[in-house]
Tab-separated table of C-alpha atoms in Angstrom:
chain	number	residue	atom	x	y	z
A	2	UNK	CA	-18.892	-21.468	9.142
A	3	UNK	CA	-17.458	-18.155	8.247
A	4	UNK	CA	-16.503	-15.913	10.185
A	5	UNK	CA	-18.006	-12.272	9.119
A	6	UNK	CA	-15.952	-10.288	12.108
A	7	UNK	CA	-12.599	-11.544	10.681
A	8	UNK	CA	-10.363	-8.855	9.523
A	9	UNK	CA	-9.460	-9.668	6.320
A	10	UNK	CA	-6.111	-8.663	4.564
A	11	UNK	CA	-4.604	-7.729	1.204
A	12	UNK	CA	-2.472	-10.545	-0.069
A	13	UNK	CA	0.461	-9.920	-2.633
A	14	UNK	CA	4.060	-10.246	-2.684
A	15	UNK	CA	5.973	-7.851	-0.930
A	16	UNK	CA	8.717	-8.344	-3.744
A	17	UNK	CA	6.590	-7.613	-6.765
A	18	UNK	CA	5.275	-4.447	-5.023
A	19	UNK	CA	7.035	-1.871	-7.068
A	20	UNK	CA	4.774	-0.573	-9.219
A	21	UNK	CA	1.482	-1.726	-8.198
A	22	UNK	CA	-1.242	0.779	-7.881
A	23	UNK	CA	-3.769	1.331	-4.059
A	24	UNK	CA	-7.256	2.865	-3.802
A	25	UNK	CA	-7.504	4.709	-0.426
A	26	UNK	CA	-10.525	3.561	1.710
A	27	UNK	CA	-10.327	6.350	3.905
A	28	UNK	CA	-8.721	9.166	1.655
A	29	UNK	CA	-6.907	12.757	3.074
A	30	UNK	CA	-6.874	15.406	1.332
A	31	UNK	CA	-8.444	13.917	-2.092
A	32	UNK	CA	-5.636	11.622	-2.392
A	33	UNK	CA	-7.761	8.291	-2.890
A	34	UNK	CA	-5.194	6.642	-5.668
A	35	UNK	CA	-1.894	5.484	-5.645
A	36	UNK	CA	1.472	4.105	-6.608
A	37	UNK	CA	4.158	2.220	-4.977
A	38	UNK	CA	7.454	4.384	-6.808
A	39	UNK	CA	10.335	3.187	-4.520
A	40	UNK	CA	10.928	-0.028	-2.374
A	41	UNK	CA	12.520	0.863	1.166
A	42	UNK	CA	15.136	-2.021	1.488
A	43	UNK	CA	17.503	-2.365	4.984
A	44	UNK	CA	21.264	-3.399	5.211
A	45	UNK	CA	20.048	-6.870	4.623
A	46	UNK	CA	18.200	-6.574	1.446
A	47	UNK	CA	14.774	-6.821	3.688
A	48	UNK	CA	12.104	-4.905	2.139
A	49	UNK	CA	10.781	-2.370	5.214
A	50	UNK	CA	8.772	0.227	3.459
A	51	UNK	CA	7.913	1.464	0.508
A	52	UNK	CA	7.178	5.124	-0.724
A	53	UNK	CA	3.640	6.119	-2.198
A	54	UNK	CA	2.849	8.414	-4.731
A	55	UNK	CA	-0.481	9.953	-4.950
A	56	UNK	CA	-1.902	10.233	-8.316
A	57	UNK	CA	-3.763	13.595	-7.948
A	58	UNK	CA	-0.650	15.604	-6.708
A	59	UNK	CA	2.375	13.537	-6.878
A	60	UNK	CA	2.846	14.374	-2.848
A	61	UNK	CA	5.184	11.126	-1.412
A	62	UNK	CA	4.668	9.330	1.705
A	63	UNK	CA	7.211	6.851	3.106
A	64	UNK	CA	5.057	3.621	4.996
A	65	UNK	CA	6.023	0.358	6.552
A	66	UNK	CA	4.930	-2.081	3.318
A	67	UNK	CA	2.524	-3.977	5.813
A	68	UNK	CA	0.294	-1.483	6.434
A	69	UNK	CA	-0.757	-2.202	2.904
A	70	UNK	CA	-2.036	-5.747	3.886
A	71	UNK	CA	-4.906	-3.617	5.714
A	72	UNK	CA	-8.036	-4.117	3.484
A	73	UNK	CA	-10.117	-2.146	6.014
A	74	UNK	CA	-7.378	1.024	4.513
A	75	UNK	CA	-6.055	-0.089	1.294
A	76	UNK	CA	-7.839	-2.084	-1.707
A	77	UNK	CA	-5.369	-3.720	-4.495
A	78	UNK	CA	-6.274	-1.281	-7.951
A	79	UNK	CA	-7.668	2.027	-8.596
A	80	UNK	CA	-11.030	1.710	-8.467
């Protein structure tokens, strides 16, 4: 049986995430497509974050990289 209430996620890997382009599923401000530009790495090497460009305006925002698993926020592509 599936389960319809499940909150499904965005799969990838957080190591090929450079690059990769987001649709906003709630957008601000007009800014409904995006690009990963910069990965946000900690003393380890351990990816934390990553830095988003939006298309329209080129404004940057700095996230944690899992927020991007949220399919409810974020869908893989520009669509």
């Amino acid at each position: 049986m599936i389960n319809n209430n499940a909150k499904s996620n965005n799969r990838f890997n957080s190591e090929k995430l450079l690059l990769t382009k987001w649709t906003a599923l709630n957008p601000e401000n007009k800014e409904l497509h995006f690009i990963v530009t910069k990965l946000v790495r900690d003393d380890n090497n351990k990816i934390i974050g990553c830095k988003l460009e939006a298309v329209i305006n080129k404004n940057s925002y700095e996230i944690d990289w899992k927020n991007l698993k949220d399919s409810s926020k974020w869908k893989v592509g520009w669509n």
